[in-house]
mmCIF file of N, CA, C and O in Angstrom:
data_model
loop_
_atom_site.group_PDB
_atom_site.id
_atom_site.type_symbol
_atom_site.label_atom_id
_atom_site.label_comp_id
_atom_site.label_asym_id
_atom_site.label_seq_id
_atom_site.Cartn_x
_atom_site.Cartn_y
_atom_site.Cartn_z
ATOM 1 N N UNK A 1 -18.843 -18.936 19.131
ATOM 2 C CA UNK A 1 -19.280 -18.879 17.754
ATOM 3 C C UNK A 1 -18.460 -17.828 17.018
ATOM 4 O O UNK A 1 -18.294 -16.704 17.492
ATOM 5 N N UNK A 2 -18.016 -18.163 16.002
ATOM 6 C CA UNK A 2 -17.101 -17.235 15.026
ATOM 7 C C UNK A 2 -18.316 -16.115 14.516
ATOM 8 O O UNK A 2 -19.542 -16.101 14.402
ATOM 9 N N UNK A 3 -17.187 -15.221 14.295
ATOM 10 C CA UNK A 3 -18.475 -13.612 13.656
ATOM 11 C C UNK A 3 -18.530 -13.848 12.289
ATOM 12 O O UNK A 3 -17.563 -14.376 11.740
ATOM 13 N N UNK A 4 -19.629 -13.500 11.588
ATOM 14 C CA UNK A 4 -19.193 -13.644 10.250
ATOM 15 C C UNK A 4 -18.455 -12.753 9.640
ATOM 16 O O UNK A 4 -18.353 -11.620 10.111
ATOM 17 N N UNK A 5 -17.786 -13.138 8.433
ATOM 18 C CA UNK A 5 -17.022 -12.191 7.542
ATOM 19 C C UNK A 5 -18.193 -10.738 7.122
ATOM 20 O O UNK A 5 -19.415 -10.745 6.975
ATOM 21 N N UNK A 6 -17.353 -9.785 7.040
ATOM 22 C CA UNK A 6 -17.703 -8.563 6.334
ATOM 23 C C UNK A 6 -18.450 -8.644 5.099
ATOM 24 O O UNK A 6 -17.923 -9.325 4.218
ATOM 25 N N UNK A 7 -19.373 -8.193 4.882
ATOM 26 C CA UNK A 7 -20.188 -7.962 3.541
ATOM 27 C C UNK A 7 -18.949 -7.227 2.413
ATOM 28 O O UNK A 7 -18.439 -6.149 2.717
ATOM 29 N N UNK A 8 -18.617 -7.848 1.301
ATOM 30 C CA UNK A 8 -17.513 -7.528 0.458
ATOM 31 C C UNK A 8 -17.446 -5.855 -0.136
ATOM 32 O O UNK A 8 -16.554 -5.085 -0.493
ATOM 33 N N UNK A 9 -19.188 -5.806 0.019
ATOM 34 C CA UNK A 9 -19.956 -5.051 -0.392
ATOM 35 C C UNK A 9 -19.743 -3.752 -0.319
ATOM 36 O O UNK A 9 -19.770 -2.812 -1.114
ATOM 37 N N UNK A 10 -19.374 -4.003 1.582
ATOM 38 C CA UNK A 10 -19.482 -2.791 1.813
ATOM 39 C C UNK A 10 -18.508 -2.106 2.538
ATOM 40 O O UNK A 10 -18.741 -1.187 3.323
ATOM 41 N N UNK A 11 -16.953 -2.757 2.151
ATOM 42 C CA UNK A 11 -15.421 -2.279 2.038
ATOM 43 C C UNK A 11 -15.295 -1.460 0.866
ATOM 44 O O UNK A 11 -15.455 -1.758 -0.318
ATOM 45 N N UNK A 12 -14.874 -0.010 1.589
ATOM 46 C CA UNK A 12 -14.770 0.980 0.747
ATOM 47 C C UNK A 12 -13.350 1.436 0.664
ATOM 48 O O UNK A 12 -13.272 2.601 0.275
ATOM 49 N N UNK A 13 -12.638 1.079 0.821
ATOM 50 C CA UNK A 13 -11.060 0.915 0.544
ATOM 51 C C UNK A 13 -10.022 0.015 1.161
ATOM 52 O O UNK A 13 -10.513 -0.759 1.982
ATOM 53 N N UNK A 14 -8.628 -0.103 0.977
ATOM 54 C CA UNK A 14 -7.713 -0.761 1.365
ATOM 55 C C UNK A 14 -6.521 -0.103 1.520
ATOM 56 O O UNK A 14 -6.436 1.020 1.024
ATOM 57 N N UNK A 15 -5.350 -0.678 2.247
ATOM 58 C CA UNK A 15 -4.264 -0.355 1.792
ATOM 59 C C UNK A 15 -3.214 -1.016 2.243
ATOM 60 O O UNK A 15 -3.186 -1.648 3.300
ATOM 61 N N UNK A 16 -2.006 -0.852 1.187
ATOM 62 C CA UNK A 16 -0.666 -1.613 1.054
ATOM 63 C C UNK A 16 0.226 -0.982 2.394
ATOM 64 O O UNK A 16 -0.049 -0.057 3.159
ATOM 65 N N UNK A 17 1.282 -1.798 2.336
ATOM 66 C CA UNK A 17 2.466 -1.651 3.074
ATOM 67 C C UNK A 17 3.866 -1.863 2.425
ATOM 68 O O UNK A 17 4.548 -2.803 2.833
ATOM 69 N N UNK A 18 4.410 -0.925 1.288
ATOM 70 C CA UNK A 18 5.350 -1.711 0.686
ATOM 71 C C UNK A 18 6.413 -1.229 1.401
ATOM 72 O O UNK A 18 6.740 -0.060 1.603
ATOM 73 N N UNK A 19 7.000 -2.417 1.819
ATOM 74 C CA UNK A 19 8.661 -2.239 2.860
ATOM 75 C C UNK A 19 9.670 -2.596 1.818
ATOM 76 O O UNK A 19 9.508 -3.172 0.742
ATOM 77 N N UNK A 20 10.907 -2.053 2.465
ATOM 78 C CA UNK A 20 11.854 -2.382 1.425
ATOM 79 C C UNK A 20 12.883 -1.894 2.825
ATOM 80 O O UNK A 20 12.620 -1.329 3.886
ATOM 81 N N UNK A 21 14.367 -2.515 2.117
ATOM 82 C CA UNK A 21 15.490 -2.674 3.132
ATOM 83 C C UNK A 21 16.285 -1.241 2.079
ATOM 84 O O UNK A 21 15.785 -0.680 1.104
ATOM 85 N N UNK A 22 17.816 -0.951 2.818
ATOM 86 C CA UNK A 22 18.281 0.224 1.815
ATOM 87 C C UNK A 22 18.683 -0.563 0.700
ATOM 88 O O UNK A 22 18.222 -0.060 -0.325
ATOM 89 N N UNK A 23 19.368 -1.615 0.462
ATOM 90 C CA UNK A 23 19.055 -2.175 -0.951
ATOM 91 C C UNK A 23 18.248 -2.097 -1.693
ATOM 92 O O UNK A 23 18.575 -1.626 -2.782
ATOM 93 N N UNK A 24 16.855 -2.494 -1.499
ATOM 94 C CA UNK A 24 16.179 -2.189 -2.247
ATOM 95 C C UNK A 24 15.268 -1.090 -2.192
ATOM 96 O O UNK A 24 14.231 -1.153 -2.852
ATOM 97 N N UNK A 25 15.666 0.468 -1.096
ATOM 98 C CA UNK A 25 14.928 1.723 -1.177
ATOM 99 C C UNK A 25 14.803 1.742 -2.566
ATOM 100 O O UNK A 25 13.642 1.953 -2.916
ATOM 101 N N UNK A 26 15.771 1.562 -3.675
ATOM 102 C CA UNK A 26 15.666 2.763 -5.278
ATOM 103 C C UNK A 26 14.255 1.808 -5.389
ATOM 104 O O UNK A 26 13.133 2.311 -5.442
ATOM 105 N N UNK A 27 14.535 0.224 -5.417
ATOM 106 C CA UNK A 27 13.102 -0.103 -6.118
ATOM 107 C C UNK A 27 11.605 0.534 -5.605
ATOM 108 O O UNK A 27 10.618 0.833 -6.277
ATOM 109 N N UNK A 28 11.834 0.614 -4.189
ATOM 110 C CA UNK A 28 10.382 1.245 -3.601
ATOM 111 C C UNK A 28 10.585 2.811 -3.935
ATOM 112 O O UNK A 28 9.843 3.553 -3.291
ATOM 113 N N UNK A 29 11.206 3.245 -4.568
ATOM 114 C CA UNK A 29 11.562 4.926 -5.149
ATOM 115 C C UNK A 29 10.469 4.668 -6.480
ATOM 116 O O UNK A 29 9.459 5.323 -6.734
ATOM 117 N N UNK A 30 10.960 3.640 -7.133
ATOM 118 C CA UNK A 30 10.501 3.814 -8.217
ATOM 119 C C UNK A 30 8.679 2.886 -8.369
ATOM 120 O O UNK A 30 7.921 3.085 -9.319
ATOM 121 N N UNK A 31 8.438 2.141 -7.447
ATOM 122 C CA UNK A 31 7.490 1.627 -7.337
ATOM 123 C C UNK A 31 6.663 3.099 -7.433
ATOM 124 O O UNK A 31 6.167 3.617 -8.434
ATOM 125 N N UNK A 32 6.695 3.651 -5.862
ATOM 126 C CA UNK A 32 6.377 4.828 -5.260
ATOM 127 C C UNK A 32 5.764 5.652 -6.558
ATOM 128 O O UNK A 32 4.591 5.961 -6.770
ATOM 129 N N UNK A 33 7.010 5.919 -7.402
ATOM 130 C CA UNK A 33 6.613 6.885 -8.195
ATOM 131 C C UNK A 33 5.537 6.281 -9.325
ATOM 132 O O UNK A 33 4.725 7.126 -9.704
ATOM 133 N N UNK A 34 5.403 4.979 -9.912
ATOM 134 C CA UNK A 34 4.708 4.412 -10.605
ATOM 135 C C UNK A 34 3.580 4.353 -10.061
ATOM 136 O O UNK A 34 2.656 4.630 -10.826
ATOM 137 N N UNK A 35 3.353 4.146 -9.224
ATOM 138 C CA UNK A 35 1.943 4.016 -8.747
ATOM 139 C C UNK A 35 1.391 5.124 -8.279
ATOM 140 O O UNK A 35 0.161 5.087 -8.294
ATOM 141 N N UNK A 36 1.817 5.999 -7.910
ATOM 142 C CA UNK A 36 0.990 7.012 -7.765
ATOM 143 C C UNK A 36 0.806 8.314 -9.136
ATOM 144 O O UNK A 36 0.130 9.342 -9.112
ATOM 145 N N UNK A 37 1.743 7.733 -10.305
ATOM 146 C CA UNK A 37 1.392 8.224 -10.784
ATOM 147 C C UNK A 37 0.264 7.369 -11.918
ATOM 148 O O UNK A 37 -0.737 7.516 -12.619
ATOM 149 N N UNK A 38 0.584 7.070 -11.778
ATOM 150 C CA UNK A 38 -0.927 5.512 -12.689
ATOM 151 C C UNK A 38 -2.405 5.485 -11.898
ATOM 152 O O UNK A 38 -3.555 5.213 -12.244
ATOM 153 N N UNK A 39 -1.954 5.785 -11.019
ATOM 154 C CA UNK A 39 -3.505 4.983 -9.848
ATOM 155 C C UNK A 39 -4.063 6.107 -9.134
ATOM 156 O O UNK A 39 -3.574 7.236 -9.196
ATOM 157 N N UNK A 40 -5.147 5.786 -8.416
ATOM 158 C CA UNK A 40 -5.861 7.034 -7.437
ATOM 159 C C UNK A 40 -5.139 6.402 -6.410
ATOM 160 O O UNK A 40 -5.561 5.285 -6.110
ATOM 161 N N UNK A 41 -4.199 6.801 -5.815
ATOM 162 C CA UNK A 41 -3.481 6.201 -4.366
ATOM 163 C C UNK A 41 -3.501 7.663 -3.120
ATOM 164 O O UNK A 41 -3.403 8.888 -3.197
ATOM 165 N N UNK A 42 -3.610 7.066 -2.487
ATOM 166 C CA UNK A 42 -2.900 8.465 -1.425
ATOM 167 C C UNK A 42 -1.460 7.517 -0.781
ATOM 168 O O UNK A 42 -1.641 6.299 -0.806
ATOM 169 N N UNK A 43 -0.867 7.721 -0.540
ATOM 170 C CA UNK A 43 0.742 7.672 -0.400
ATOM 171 C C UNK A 43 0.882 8.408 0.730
ATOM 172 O O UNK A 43 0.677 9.608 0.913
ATOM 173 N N UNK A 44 1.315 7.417 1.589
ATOM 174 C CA UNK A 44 2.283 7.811 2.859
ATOM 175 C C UNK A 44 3.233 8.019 2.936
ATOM 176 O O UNK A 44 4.007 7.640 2.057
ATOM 177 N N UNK A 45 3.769 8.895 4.281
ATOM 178 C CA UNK A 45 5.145 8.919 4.442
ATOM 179 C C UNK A 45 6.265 8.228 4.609
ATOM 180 O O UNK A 45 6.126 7.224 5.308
ATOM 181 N N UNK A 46 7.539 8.473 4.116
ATOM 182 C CA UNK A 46 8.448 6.784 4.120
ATOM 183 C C UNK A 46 8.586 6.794 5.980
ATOM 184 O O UNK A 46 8.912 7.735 6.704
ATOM 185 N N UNK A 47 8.360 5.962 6.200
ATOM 186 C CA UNK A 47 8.938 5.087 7.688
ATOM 187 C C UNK A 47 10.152 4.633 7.733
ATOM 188 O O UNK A 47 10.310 3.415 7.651
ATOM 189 N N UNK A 48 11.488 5.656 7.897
ATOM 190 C CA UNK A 48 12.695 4.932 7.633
ATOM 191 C C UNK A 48 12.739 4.030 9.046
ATOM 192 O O UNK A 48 13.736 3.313 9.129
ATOM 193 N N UNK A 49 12.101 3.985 9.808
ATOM 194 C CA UNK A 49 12.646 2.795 11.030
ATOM 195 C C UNK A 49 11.576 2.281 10.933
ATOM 196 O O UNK A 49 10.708 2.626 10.131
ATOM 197 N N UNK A 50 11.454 0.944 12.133
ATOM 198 C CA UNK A 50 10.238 0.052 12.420
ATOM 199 C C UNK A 50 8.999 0.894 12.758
ATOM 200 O O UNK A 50 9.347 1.898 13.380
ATOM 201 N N UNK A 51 7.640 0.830 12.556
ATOM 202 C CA UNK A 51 6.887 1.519 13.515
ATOM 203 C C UNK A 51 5.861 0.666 14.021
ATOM 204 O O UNK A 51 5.594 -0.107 13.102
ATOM 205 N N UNK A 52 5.423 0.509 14.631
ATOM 206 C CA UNK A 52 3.823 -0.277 14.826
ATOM 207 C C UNK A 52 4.377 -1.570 14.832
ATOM 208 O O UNK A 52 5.304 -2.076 15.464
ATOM 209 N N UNK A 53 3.463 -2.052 13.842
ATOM 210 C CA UNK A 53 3.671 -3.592 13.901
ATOM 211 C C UNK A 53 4.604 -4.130 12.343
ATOM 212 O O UNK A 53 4.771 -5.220 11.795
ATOM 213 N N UNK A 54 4.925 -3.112 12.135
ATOM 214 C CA UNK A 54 5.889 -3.114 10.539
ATOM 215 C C UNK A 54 7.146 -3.138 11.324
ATOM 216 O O UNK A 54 7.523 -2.328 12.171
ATOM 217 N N UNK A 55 7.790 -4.326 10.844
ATOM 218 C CA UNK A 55 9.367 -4.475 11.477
ATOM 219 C C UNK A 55 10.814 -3.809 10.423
ATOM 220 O O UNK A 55 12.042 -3.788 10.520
ATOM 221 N N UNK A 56 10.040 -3.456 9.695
ATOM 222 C CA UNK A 56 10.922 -2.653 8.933
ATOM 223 C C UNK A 56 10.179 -1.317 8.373
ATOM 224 O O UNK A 56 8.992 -0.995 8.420
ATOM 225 N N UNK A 57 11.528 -0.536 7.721
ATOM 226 C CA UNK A 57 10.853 0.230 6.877
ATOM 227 C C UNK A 57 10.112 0.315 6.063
ATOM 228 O O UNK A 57 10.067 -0.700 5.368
ATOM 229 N N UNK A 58 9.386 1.166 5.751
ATOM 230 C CA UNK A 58 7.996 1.355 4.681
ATOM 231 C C UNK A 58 6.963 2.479 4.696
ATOM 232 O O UNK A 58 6.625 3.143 5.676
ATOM 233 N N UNK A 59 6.345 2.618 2.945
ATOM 234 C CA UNK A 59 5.154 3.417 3.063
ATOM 235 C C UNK A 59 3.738 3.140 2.880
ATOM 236 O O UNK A 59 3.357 2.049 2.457
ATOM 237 N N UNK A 60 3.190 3.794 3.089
ATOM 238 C CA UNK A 60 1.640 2.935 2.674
ATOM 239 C C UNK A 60 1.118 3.485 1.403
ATOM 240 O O UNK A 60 1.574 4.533 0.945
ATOM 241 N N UNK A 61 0.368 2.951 0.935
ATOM 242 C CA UNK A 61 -0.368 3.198 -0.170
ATOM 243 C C UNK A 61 -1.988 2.877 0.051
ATOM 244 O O UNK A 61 -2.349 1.701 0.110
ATOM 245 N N UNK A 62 -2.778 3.768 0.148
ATOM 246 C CA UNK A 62 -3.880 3.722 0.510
ATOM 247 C C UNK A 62 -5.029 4.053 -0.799
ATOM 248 O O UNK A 62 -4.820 5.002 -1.553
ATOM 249 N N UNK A 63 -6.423 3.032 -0.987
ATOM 250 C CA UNK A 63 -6.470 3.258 -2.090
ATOM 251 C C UNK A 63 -8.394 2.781 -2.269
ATOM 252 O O UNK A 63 -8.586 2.076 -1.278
ATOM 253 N N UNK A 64 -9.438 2.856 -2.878
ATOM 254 C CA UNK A 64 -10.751 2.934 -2.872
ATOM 255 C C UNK A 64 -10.877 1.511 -3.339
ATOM 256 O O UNK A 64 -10.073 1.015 -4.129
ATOM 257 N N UNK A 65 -11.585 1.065 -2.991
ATOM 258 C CA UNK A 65 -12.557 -0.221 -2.971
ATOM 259 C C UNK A 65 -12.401 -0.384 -4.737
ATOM 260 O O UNK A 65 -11.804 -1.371 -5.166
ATOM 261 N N UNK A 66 -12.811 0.351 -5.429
ATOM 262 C CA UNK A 66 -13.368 0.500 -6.863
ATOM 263 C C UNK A 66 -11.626 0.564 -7.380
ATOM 264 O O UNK A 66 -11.548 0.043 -8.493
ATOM 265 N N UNK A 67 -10.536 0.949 -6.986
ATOM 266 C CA UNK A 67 -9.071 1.510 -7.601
ATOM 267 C C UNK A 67 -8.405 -0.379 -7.279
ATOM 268 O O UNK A 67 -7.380 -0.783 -7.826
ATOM 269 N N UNK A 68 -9.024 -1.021 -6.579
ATOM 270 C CA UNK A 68 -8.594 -2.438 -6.146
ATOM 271 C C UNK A 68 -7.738 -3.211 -7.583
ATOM 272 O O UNK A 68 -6.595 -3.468 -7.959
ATOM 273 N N UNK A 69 -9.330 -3.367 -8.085
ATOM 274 C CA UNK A 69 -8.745 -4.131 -9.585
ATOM 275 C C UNK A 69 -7.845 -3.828 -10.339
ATOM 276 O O UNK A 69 -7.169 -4.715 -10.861
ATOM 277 N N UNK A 70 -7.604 -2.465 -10.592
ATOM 278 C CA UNK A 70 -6.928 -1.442 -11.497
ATOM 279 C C UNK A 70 -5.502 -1.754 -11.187
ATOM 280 O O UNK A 70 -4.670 -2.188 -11.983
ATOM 281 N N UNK A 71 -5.328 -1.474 -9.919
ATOM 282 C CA UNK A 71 -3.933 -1.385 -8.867
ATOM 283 C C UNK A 71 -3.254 -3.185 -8.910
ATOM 284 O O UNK A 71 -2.284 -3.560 -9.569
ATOM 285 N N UNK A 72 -3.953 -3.867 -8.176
ATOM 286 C CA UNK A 72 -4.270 -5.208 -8.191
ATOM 287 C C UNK A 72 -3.645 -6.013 -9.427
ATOM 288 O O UNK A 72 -2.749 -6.856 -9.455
ATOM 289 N N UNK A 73 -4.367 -5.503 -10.351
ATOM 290 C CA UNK A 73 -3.846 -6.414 -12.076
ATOM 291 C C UNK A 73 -2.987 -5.484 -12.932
ATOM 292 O O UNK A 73 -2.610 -5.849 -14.045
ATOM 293 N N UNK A 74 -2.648 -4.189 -12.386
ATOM 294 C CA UNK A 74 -1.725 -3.619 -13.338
ATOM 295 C C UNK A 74 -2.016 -2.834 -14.235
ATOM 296 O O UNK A 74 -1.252 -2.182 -14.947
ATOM 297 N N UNK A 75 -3.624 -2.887 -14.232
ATOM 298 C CA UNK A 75 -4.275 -2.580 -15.872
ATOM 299 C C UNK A 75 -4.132 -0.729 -15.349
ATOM 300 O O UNK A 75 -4.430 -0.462 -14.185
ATOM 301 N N UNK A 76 -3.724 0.286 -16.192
ATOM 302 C CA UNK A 76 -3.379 1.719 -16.756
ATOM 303 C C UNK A 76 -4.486 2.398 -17.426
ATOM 304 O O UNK A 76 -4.324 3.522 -17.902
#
């Protein structure tokens, strides 16, 4: 028997993985800096190699249940 899904309810945050290759590091430079300065984010450290289960480089962006929509649609 499958488990059921999580109550939506009661996820109290999330978070991104934005990877980028050295071509496109400047864009995740400047993502980086946009969003954390717009949003309630906490921001990880860059991962210049693979780690875990991320096959490339990347940082995380970690962020509250309630910051979802905000982050999500763009809205400032």
């Amino acid at each position: 028997m499958a488990e059921p899904f999580v109550d939506p309810g009661r996820i109290r945050g999330y978070h991104a993985h934005i990877y980028y290759d050295p071509e496109s590091r400047p864009v995740a430079e400047r993502l980086r800096q946009a969003i954390g300065n717009h949003f309630s984010v906490e921001l990880g450290r860059w991962r210049e190699q693979p780690v875990g289960p991320h096959p490339v480089p990347m940082y995380q962006a970690a962020f509250s249940a309630a910051e979802f929509p905000r982050l999500v649609h763009g809205s400032c």
